[in-house]
Coordinates of C-alpha atoms in Angstrom, one line a residue:
Chain N
M6 CA -23.2 -7.5 83.2
A7 CA -26.7 -6.5 83.9
A8 CA -29.4 -4.6 82.1
T9 CA -31.2 -1.8 83.8
F10 CA -34.9 -0.8 83.4
F11 CA -34.0 1.7 80.6
G12 CA -32.1 -0.9 78.6
E13 CA -28.6 0.2 79.3
V14 CA -26.0 -2.4 80.2
V15 CA -23.9 -1.9 83.3
R16 CA -21.1 -3.8 84.8
T17 CA -22.0 -5.5 87.9
P18 CA -19.4 -5.7 90.7
C19 CA -17.6 -8.9 90.7
R20 CA -16.8 -10.7 94.0
A21 CA -14.4 -13.1 92.4
G22 CA -11.6 -10.6 92.2
T23 CA -10.5 -7.5 90.4
E24 CA -7.1 -8.6 88.9
D25 CA -8.5 -9.2 85.4
E26 CA -10.4 -6.0 85.5
E27 CA -7.3 -4.1 86.4
E28 CA -5.4 -5.6 83.5
E29 CA -8.2 -4.6 81.1
E30 CA -8.1 -1.1 82.5
E31 CA -4.3 -0.9 82.1
E32 CA -4.6 -1.9 78.5
G33 CA -7.2 0.8 77.9
R34 CA -5.0 3.4 79.6
R35 CA -1.9 2.8 77.4
E36 CA -1.7 5.5 74.9
T37 CA -1.5 4.8 71.2
P38 CA 0.7 6.9 68.9
E39 CA -2.4 8.5 67.4
D40 CA -3.7 9.4 70.9
G41 CA -0.3 11.0 71.6
E42 CA -0.4 13.0 68.4
V43 CA -3.9 14.2 69.0
R44 CA -3.0 15.2 72.6
Q45 CA 0.1 17.2 71.3
Q46 CA -2.0 18.9 68.7
L47 CA -4.5 19.9 71.3
A48 CA -1.7 21.2 73.6
R49 CA -0.3 23.3 70.7
K50 CA -3.8 24.6 70.0
R51 CA -4.2 25.6 73.7
E52 CA -0.9 27.4 73.9
V53 CA -1.2 31.0 75.0
R54 CA 0.8 33.5 73.0
L55 CA 1.5 37.1 73.8
L56 CA 2.1 39.3 70.8
R57 CA 2.1 42.8 69.4
R58 CA -0.7 43.1 66.8
Q59 CA 0.9 46.1 65.1
T60 CA 4.2 44.3 64.4
K61 CA 2.8 40.7 64.5
T62 CA 5.7 39.7 66.7
T63 CA 5.7 37.6 69.9
L64 CA 6.8 39.2 73.1
E65 CA 10.0 37.5 74.2
V66 CA 9.6 38.4 77.9
S67 CA 6.6 38.8 80.1
L68 CA 4.4 41.8 79.5
L69 CA 5.1 43.5 82.8
E70 CA 8.8 43.0 82.5
K71 CA 8.7 44.8 79.1
Y72 CA 6.3 47.4 80.4
P73 CA 6.8 47.8 84.1
C74 CA 3.9 49.5 85.8
S75 CA 2.8 50.8 89.2
K76 CA -0.9 50.3 88.5
F77 CA -2.3 47.2 86.7
I78 CA -6.0 47.1 86.1
I79 CA -7.6 44.0 84.8
A80 CA -11.2 43.7 83.6
I81 CA -12.4 40.1 83.1
G82 CA -15.8 39.6 81.5
N83 CA -17.9 41.7 79.2
N84 CA -19.5 43.9 81.8
A85 CA -16.2 44.8 83.5
V86 CA -14.6 45.4 80.1
A87 CA -17.4 47.7 79.2
F88 CA -17.0 49.6 82.5
L89 CA -13.3 50.2 81.8
S90 CA -13.9 51.1 78.1
S91 CA -16.5 53.7 79.1
F92 CA -15.1 55.2 82.3
I93 CA -11.4 54.8 82.2
M94 CA -10.3 54.5 78.6
N95 CA -11.9 57.8 77.5
S96 CA -9.7 59.6 80.0
G97 CA -6.6 59.7 77.9
V98 CA -4.8 58.1 75.0
W99 CA -4.2 54.4 75.5
E100 CA -1.7 52.5 73.4
E101 CA -2.1 48.8 72.8
V102 CA 1.1 47.0 74.1
G103 CA 0.1 43.5 73.6
C104 CA -2.6 40.9 73.2
A105 CA -2.9 37.4 74.4
K106 CA -4.0 35.0 71.7
L107 CA -5.5 31.8 73.1
W108 CA -8.0 29.2 72.3
N109 CA -9.9 26.7 74.4
E110 CA -13.2 24.8 74.1
W111 CA -15.2 27.8 75.2
C112 CA -14.1 29.9 72.3
R113 CA -16.6 30.2 69.5
T114 CA -14.1 30.2 66.7
V115 CA -12.6 27.2 65.1
D116 CA -9.7 29.1 63.4
T117 CA -7.0 29.3 66.1
T118 CA -4.3 30.8 63.9
H119 CA -6.1 33.9 62.5
L120 CA -8.2 35.4 65.3
S121 CA -9.8 38.6 64.0
P122 CA -9.8 41.8 66.1
T123 CA -13.5 41.2 66.9
E124 CA -12.7 37.8 68.5
A125 CA -12.8 38.1 72.3
F126 CA -9.4 37.8 73.8
C127 CA -7.1 39.7 76.2
V128 CA -5.8 43.1 75.1
F129 CA -3.2 45.1 77.1
Y130 CA -2.9 48.9 77.0
H131 CA -0.8 51.5 78.7
L132 CA -1.6 55.1 79.2
K133 CA 0.6 57.2 76.8
S134 CA 0.8 60.1 79.2
N135 CA 1.7 57.8 82.1
P136 CA 3.1 54.4 80.9
S137 CA 3.2 53.1 84.5
V138 CA -0.5 52.5 84.2
V139 CA -1.3 49.3 82.4
L140 CA -4.8 48.0 81.7
C141 CA -6.0 44.6 80.5
Q142 CA -9.4 43.9 79.0
C143 CA -10.1 40.2 79.0
S144 CA -13.3 39.1 77.3
C145 CA -12.5 35.5 76.8
Y146 CA -12.5 32.6 79.1
V147 CA -9.0 31.5 80.2
A148 CA -9.1 27.8 81.1
E149 CA -7.5 26.5 84.3
D150 CA -4.7 24.9 82.4
Q151 CA -3.9 28.1 80.7
Q152 CA -3.8 30.2 83.8
Y153 CA -0.6 29.1 85.4
Q154 CA 2.8 28.3 84.0
W155 CA 3.2 24.7 83.3
L156 CA 6.9 23.6 83.0
E157 CA 7.2 20.1 81.6
K158 CA 10.1 17.8 82.6
P159 CA 11.7 16.9 79.3
H160 CA 13.7 13.8 80.5
N161 CA 11.0 11.9 82.4
P162 CA 10.3 8.8 80.3
D163 CA 7.2 8.0 82.5
N164 CA 5.6 11.3 81.8
H165 CA 3.2 10.6 79.0
T166 CA 2.5 14.2 78.6
Q167 CA 6.1 15.0 77.6
S168 CA 6.5 18.0 75.4
N169 CA 9.7 19.6 74.2
S170 CA 8.6 23.1 74.7
C171 CA 7.5 25.0 77.8
Q172 CA 4.0 26.2 77.6
V173 CA 3.8 29.7 78.9
F174 CA 0.4 30.5 80.3
W175 CA -1.4 33.6 81.2
L176 CA 0.1 34.6 84.6
Q177 CA 3.6 33.7 83.8
M178 CA 3.2 35.5 80.5
V179 CA 1.9 38.6 82.1
F180 CA 3.6 38.9 85.4
G181 CA 6.8 37.0 84.7
S182 CA 8.8 34.8 87.0
C183 CA 9.7 37.6 89.4
P184 CA 7.0 40.2 89.5
R185 CA 7.5 43.7 90.8
K186 CA 6.1 44.0 94.3
N187 CA 5.5 47.8 94.4
M188 CA 2.6 47.7 92.0
Q189 CA -1.0 47.7 92.7
V190 CA -3.3 45.4 90.9
T191 CA -7.1 46.0 90.6
I192 CA -9.3 43.2 89.2
L193 CA -12.9 43.7 88.1
T194 CA -15.2 40.9 87.2
C195 CA -18.7 39.7 87.4
R196 CA -20.4 36.5 88.7
H197 CA -24.0 35.4 88.6
V198 CA -25.9 36.1 91.8
T199 CA -26.9 32.4 92.1
D200 CA -23.3 31.7 93.0
Y201 CA -23.5 33.9 96.0
K202 CA -24.0 32.0 99.2
T203 CA -25.8 33.8 102.0
S204 CA -28.0 32.9 104.9
E205 CA -30.5 35.6 103.8
S206 CA -33.2 34.8 101.3
T207 CA -31.9 35.5 97.8
S208 CA -35.0 37.3 96.9
S209 CA -34.0 40.0 99.4
L210 CA -30.7 40.7 97.6
H211 CA -30.4 43.9 95.7
T212 CA -28.7 42.9 92.6
P213 CA -26.3 43.9 91.2
F214 CA -24.0 44.4 94.2
L215 CA -20.3 44.7 94.6
K216 CA -18.0 42.7 96.9
A217 CA -14.3 42.9 97.4
L218 CA -11.5 40.5 98.1
K219 CA -8.0 41.7 98.7
T220 CA -4.5 40.4 99.4
Q221 CA -2.7 40.9 102.7
N222 CA -0.5 43.6 101.3
F223 CA -3.5 45.8 100.2
R224 CA -3.7 48.5 102.8
E225 CA -6.4 50.9 101.5
P226 CA -10.0 50.6 102.6
P227 CA -12.0 48.8 99.8
C228 CA -14.8 50.7 98.0
C229 CA -17.4 48.2 99.1
S230 CA -17.9 45.4 101.7
L231 CA -15.6 42.4 101.7
L232 CA -16.7 39.1 100.3
E233 CA -18.0 36.9 103.1
Q234 CA -17.3 33.3 103.7
P235 CA -18.1 30.7 102.4
N236 CA -18.2 32.5 99.0
I237 CA -15.2 31.9 96.8
V238 CA -13.8 33.4 93.7
H239 CA -13.3 31.3 90.5
D240 CA -11.3 31.2 87.3
L241 CA -8.8 33.8 86.2
P242 CA -9.7 36.4 88.8
A243 CA -8.9 33.9 91.5
A244 CA -5.7 32.9 89.8
V245 CA -4.5 36.5 89.6
L246 CA -5.5 37.2 93.2
S247 CA -3.8 34.1 94.5
Y248 CA -0.7 34.9 92.4
C249 CA -0.6 38.4 94.0
Q250 CA -1.1 37.0 97.5
V251 CA 1.8 34.5 97.0
W252 CA 4.1 37.2 95.6
K253 CA 3.0 39.7 98.2
I254 CA 1.7 42.2 95.6
S255 CA -1.0 44.7 96.7
A256 CA -4.1 43.6 94.9
I257 CA -7.9 43.9 95.2
L258 CA -10.6 42.1 93.4
Y259 CA -14.0 43.8 92.9
L260 CA -16.6 41.2 92.2
C261 CA -20.0 42.3 90.9
Y262 CA -22.8 39.8 91.6
T263 CA -25.5 40.3 89.0
D264 CA -28.6 38.6 87.7
V265 CA -27.8 39.5 84.1
M266 CA -24.6 38.0 82.7
K267 CA -24.8 39.5 79.3
L268 CA -23.7 43.1 78.7
D269 CA -26.1 45.2 80.9
L270 CA -26.1 48.9 81.7
I271 CA -27.2 48.4 85.3
T272 CA -24.5 45.8 86.0
V273 CA -21.8 48.0 84.4
E274 CA -22.9 51.0 86.5
A275 CA -22.7 48.8 89.7
F276 CA -18.9 49.1 89.3
K277 CA -19.1 52.9 89.8
P278 CA -18.0 52.9 93.5
V279 CA -14.6 51.6 92.3
L280 CA -14.0 55.0 90.6
S281 CA -13.4 56.5 94.0
S282 CA -10.5 54.1 94.7
R283 CA -7.0 55.5 94.7
S284 CA -5.9 53.5 91.6
L285 CA -8.8 54.6 89.4
K286 CA -9.6 58.1 90.8
S287 CA -6.9 59.8 88.9
L288 CA -7.9 58.1 85.6
V289 CA -11.5 59.2 85.6
K290 CA -12.1 62.5 83.8
N291 CA -15.6 63.0 82.5
I292 CA -18.4 60.9 84.0
P293 CA -21.3 62.2 81.9
Q294 CA -19.4 61.6 78.7
S295 CA -18.6 58.1 80.0
T296 CA -22.2 57.4 80.6
E297 CA -23.0 58.4 77.0
I298 CA -20.2 56.2 75.7
L299 CA -21.6 53.3 77.8
K300 CA -25.1 53.8 76.4
K301 CA -23.7 53.7 72.8
L302 CA -21.8 50.5 73.7
M303 CA -25.0 48.9 74.9
T304 CA -26.8 49.8 71.8
T305 CA -24.1 48.5 69.5
N306 CA -23.7 45.3 71.5
E307 CA -27.3 44.4 71.9
I308 CA -27.9 40.9 70.7
Q309 CA -31.5 40.3 69.8
S310 CA -32.9 37.4 71.8
N311 CA -36.5 36.4 71.7
I312 CA -36.3 33.7 74.4
Y313 CA -37.2 36.0 77.2
T314 CA -39.7 38.9 77.1
Chain M
M8 CA -26.3 19.3 97.3
A9 CA -28.7 21.1 95.0
S10 CA -27.5 19.2 92.0
Q11 CA -28.8 16.0 93.4
Y12 CA -32.3 17.3 93.7
D13 CA -32.7 19.7 90.9
R14 CA -33.0 17.5 87.9
A15 CA -36.4 16.1 88.5
I16 CA -39.3 18.4 89.0
T17 CA -41.0 15.9 91.3
V18 CA -38.2 15.5 93.8
F19 CA -38.1 17.5 97.0
S20 CA -34.7 18.3 98.4
P21 CA -34.1 17.3 102.1
D22 CA -34.8 20.9 103.1
G23 CA -38.1 21.1 101.2
H24 CA -37.0 22.9 98.1
L25 CA -38.3 22.2 94.6
F26 CA -35.3 23.5 92.8
Q27 CA -36.8 23.4 89.3
V28 CA -39.5 25.7 90.5
E29 CA -37.0 28.0 92.1
Y30 CA -34.9 28.0 88.9
A31 CA -38.0 28.9 87.0
Q32 CA -38.2 32.0 89.1
E33 CA -34.8 32.9 87.8
A34 CA -36.1 32.7 84.2
V35 CA -38.7 35.3 85.2
Q36 CA -35.9 37.6 86.3
K37 CA -34.6 37.5 82.8
G38 CA -37.7 39.2 81.4
S39 CA -38.0 42.9 81.3
T40 CA -39.9 44.8 84.1
V41 CA -43.7 44.8 84.4
V42 CA -45.5 47.0 86.9
G43 CA -49.2 46.8 87.8
I44 CA -51.2 49.4 89.8
R45 CA -54.7 49.0 91.1
G46 CA -56.4 52.5 91.3
T47 CA -59.8 53.5 92.5
D48 CA -61.4 53.4 89.1
I49 CA -58.6 52.2 86.9
V50 CA -56.0 49.4 86.6
V51 CA -52.7 50.2 84.9
L52 CA -50.1 47.8 83.4
G53 CA -46.8 49.3 82.5
V54 CA -43.9 47.3 80.9
E55 CA -40.4 48.0 79.9
K56 CA -40.4 47.4 76.1
K57 CA -38.0 44.8 74.9
S58 CA -35.7 46.1 72.3
V59 CA -36.7 44.9 68.9
G60 CA -34.4 44.1 66.0
K61 CA -34.3 46.4 63.0
L62 CA -36.0 43.9 60.8
Q63 CA -38.4 42.7 63.4
D64 CA -42.1 43.6 63.4
E65 CA -42.7 45.4 66.7
R66 CA -46.3 44.3 66.8
T67 CA -45.3 40.7 67.3
V68 CA -43.3 41.5 70.5
R69 CA -46.0 42.2 73.0
K70 CA -45.9 41.8 76.8
I71 CA -49.4 43.0 77.4
C72 CA -52.2 40.8 76.1
A73 CA -56.0 40.9 76.5
L74 CA -57.5 37.7 77.8
D75 CA -61.0 38.9 77.5
D76 CA -62.7 42.3 77.0
H77 CA -62.4 43.1 80.7
V78 CA -59.2 41.3 81.7
C79 CA -55.7 41.7 80.5
M80 CA -52.4 40.2 81.5
A81 CA -48.7 41.2 81.3
F82 CA -45.9 38.7 81.8
A83 CA -42.2 38.4 82.4
G84 CA -40.1 35.4 81.5
L85 CA -40.0 32.8 78.7
T86 CA -41.9 34.2 75.7
A87 CA -43.0 30.8 74.4
D88 CA -44.3 29.7 77.8
A89 CA -46.3 32.9 78.0
R90 CA -47.8 32.3 74.6
V91 CA -49.1 28.9 75.7
V92 CA -50.5 30.2 79.0
I93 CA -52.2 33.1 77.3
S94 CA -53.7 30.9 74.6
R95 CA -55.1 28.5 77.3
A96 CA -56.4 31.4 79.3
R97 CA -58.2 32.9 76.4
V98 CA -59.9 29.6 75.5
E99 CA -61.0 29.3 79.1
C100 CA -62.5 32.8 79.1
Q101 CA -64.6 31.9 76.1
S102 CA -65.5 28.5 77.3
H103 CA -66.7 29.9 80.6
K104 CA -68.7 32.6 78.9
L105 CA -70.4 30.0 76.7
T106 CA -71.0 27.6 79.5
V107 CA -72.3 29.8 82.3
E108 CA -73.2 32.8 80.1
D109 CA -71.2 35.1 82.3
P110 CA -67.7 36.5 81.7
V111 CA -65.0 35.2 83.9
T112 CA -64.1 37.1 87.1
V113 CA -60.5 38.2 87.3
E114 CA -60.0 35.9 90.3
Y115 CA -61.4 32.9 88.4
I116 CA -59.0 33.3 85.4
T117 CA -56.1 33.9 87.7
R118 CA -56.9 30.7 89.6
F119 CA -57.2 28.9 86.3
I120 CA -53.7 30.1 85.2
A121 CA -52.2 29.4 88.6
T122 CA -53.7 25.9 88.6
L123 CA -52.3 25.2 85.2
K124 CA -48.9 26.3 86.4
Q125 CA -49.1 24.2 89.5
K126 CA -49.9 21.1 87.4
Y127 CA -46.6 21.5 85.6
T128 CA -44.7 21.5 88.9
Q129 CA -46.1 18.1 89.8
S130 CA -45.8 16.1 86.6
N131 CA -43.0 13.9 85.6
G132 CA -41.3 14.8 82.3
R133 CA -42.5 18.4 82.3
R134 CA -40.9 21.5 83.5
P135 CA -42.6 24.5 85.2
F136 CA -43.7 27.5 83.1
G137 CA -41.0 30.1 83.3
I138 CA -43.3 33.1 83.6
S139 CA -44.8 35.3 86.2
A140 CA -47.9 37.3 85.3
L141 CA -49.8 40.3 86.4
I142 CA -53.5 40.0 85.7
V143 CA -55.7 43.0 85.9
G144 CA -59.4 43.8 85.2
F145 CA -62.8 44.7 86.5
D146 CA -65.4 42.3 87.7
D147 CA -69.2 42.8 87.2
D148 CA -69.3 44.4 90.7
G149 CA -67.1 47.2 89.3
I150 CA -64.2 46.6 91.6
P151 CA -60.7 46.8 90.1
R152 CA -58.5 43.7 90.6
L153 CA -54.8 43.0 90.3
Y154 CA -53.4 39.5 90.8
Q155 CA -49.9 38.1 90.4
T156 CA -49.1 34.5 89.6
D157 CA -45.6 32.9 89.6
P158 CA -44.1 29.6 88.3
S159 CA -45.0 27.7 91.4
G160 CA -48.7 28.2 90.8
T161 CA -49.4 30.6 93.7
Y162 CA -51.5 33.6 93.2
H163 CA -52.2 36.7 95.3
A164 CA -54.1 39.9 95.0
W165 CA -52.1 43.1 95.2
K166 CA -52.6 46.8 95.3
A167 CA -49.5 47.3 93.3
N168 CA -46.7 45.0 92.2
A169 CA -43.8 44.5 89.9
I170 CA -42.2 41.4 88.2
G171 CA -39.3 40.7 86.0
R172 CA -35.8 42.3 86.0
S173 CA -35.1 44.8 88.8
A174 CA -38.6 44.1 90.2
K175 CA -37.2 44.6 93.7
T176 CA -36.3 48.2 93.0
V177 CA -39.7 48.9 91.6
Q178 CA -41.5 47.2 94.5
E179 CA -39.6 49.3 97.0
F180 CA -40.6 52.4 95.1
L181 CA -44.2 51.3 95.1
E182 CA -44.1 50.6 98.8
K183 CA -42.9 54.1 99.5
N184 CA -45.1 55.9 97.0
Y185 CA -48.4 54.0 96.8
T186 CA -50.7 56.1 98.8
E187 CA -54.4 57.0 98.6
D188 CA -53.3 60.4 97.1
A189 CA -51.2 58.6 94.5
I190 CA -54.2 56.7 93.2
A191 CA -56.8 59.5 93.9
N192 CA -57.7 59.7 90.2
D193 CA -56.9 57.9 87.0
S194 CA -54.1 60.2 85.8
E195 CA -52.3 60.0 89.2
A196 CA -52.4 56.2 89.0
I197 CA -51.0 56.3 85.4
K198 CA -48.2 58.7 86.6
L199 CA -47.4 56.4 89.5
A200 CA -46.9 53.5 87.1
I201 CA -44.7 55.5 84.8
R202 CA -42.6 56.8 87.7
A203 CA -42.2 53.3 89.0
L204 CA -41.0 52.1 85.6
L205 CA -38.6 55.1 85.2
E206 CA -36.8 53.9 88.3
V207 CA -35.4 51.0 86.2
V208 CA -35.9 51.9 82.6
Q209 CA -32.9 53.9 81.5
S210 CA -33.9 55.2 78.1
G211 CA -37.1 57.0 79.1
G212 CA -40.5 56.9 77.5
K213 CA -39.6 55.3 74.2
N214 CA -39.0 52.0 76.0
I215 CA -42.2 52.0 77.9
E216 CA -45.6 50.4 77.0
L217 CA -48.7 51.3 78.9
A218 CA -52.2 49.8 79.1
I219 CA -55.2 50.7 81.2
I220 CA -58.7 49.4 81.8
R221 CA -61.3 51.7 83.1
R222 CA -64.6 50.5 84.6
N223 CA -66.9 49.3 81.9
Q224 CA -64.4 50.1 79.2
P225 CA -62.2 47.8 77.1
L226 CA -58.4 47.7 77.3
K227 CA -56.7 50.8 76.0
M228 CA -53.1 50.6 74.9
F229 CA -51.3 54.0 75.0
S230 CA -49.7 55.1 71.8
A231 CA -46.0 56.2 71.8
K232 CA -47.0 59.9 71.7
E233 CA -49.4 59.5 74.7
I234 CA -46.7 57.8 76.7
E235 CA -44.1 60.5 75.8
L236 CA -46.6 63.1 77.0
Q237 CA -47.2 61.3 80.2
V238 CA -43.4 60.8 80.8
N239 CA -42.7 64.5 80.1
E240 CA -45.4 65.6 82.5
T241 CA -44.1 63.2 85.1
G242 CA -40.6 64.6 84.5
K243 CA -41.8 68.2 85.0
E244 CA -43.7 67.4 88.2
K245 CA -40.6 65.7 89.5
E246 CA -38.4 68.7 88.7
E247 CA -40.9 71.1 90.4
A248 CA -41.1 68.8 93.5
E249 CA -37.3 68.8 93.7
K250 CA -37.1 72.6 93.3
K251 CA -39.6 73.0 96.1
K252 CA -37.6 70.6 98.3
S253 CA -34.4 72.5 97.7
K254 CA -36.1 75.8 98.5
K255 CA -37.4 74.4 101.8
T256 CA -34.0 73.1 102.8
A257 CA -32.4 76.4 101.8

């Protein structure tokens, strides 16, 4: 052991051999029953459930198996959600068909059993006049382990993470094990412009701006330029797009790079070019009214922060 | 690679970046837009007013502050950092007046603020100030001045500039529209500032604050009514210009 300048004690590398150290580490790795219980409780807490709020029942099958659709539009993040709320959802009557209740460390609530309607999570709607159009508004953060289906092996004694129940996560829960290939998926999301890699100076970028990334099966021209390498997409949008690519579903992701991650009028309006896409064109009815709805949304959602002036 | 070199302010990255200073520029982008115009006989500062809570006293949320009778400043970025810089600048203005019996020049106080900011980019245990400022005023020689400082401690003189959120859009507008005619007289310079702000301020005149300094006159803050008048006039002129344009093309 050695002490550093700041008083912390660090383990110095030992040239005598590492066998003893390995044994010590092995002991530390062995899980106690309490650890196992805590881990199982955490796993149960992180379970994603799809339910119908009106009937308070859980959906037995995946959402798109119960409500097959030809157009699936997903908004991830508060700006994308505000865009859909203002420009698409005022075009007709939308019925809520399900909501995904989930909890992870990013959620601000501690009560995982009784999430109120104002808690941010995923809500699914379909258009009453045309039920083949399904829309998802996802304001919460879906963690990596919650994005994909995770099937545990119940008879593996070496598997310390053994659980008796399958944990159904977002994609499996929404798309199912065998998704329809003749649907078109449109994903809208935002990312901070500091994540955008470019050889140009970042001060020359006109934020917010839109970039697109599509699957191989997507044939239409996108409404904006494609996302250049080496930029990558993260989190749930990446999971959905990858899933669509694997299952040969026509899908396109519109990613808005912005310098304001909170709900912002200019960022929301940056999504407007998407309204000319085939999947959304027929859903847009009254743009001036939509702009008014958006302004009201901004006013009601304004959180007073005095840090920046 | 950035994460290895961005924790300490005093560490350069291999390609010569001081990441903390660059990140401080990002903090400036979070502040609302400020535009400064240097006219022939007037200097104008226009800001996008920050929305104020219902129970909040509007007077305590100010982006435009006088540093002395003949110099004023508007900032974008961290409110608390701005308060400290403004306080230090005001003390310096008075100290200078008492010492040399002359008011500060605009350039002097700008250099003071810039030097202060630069010190904080080179000290261990401190972080840079997260504000950019537009400093305007008149010197004894009667010449109007407009300077801009940023978190790195640099300062430059400008004819017109913008800082804060959507500053790029406003700067492009100013580059196209700042002409000798546009600043021919005081009211044209004021209208130019308003038009520049209206490029990015969505809700119109009620979210704009305006201040001017005329030669040998103290800082004048426009009231809400005066701003509304100016915005309406600007709106009318814009409509007329568009009508003329459509007639010409027809």
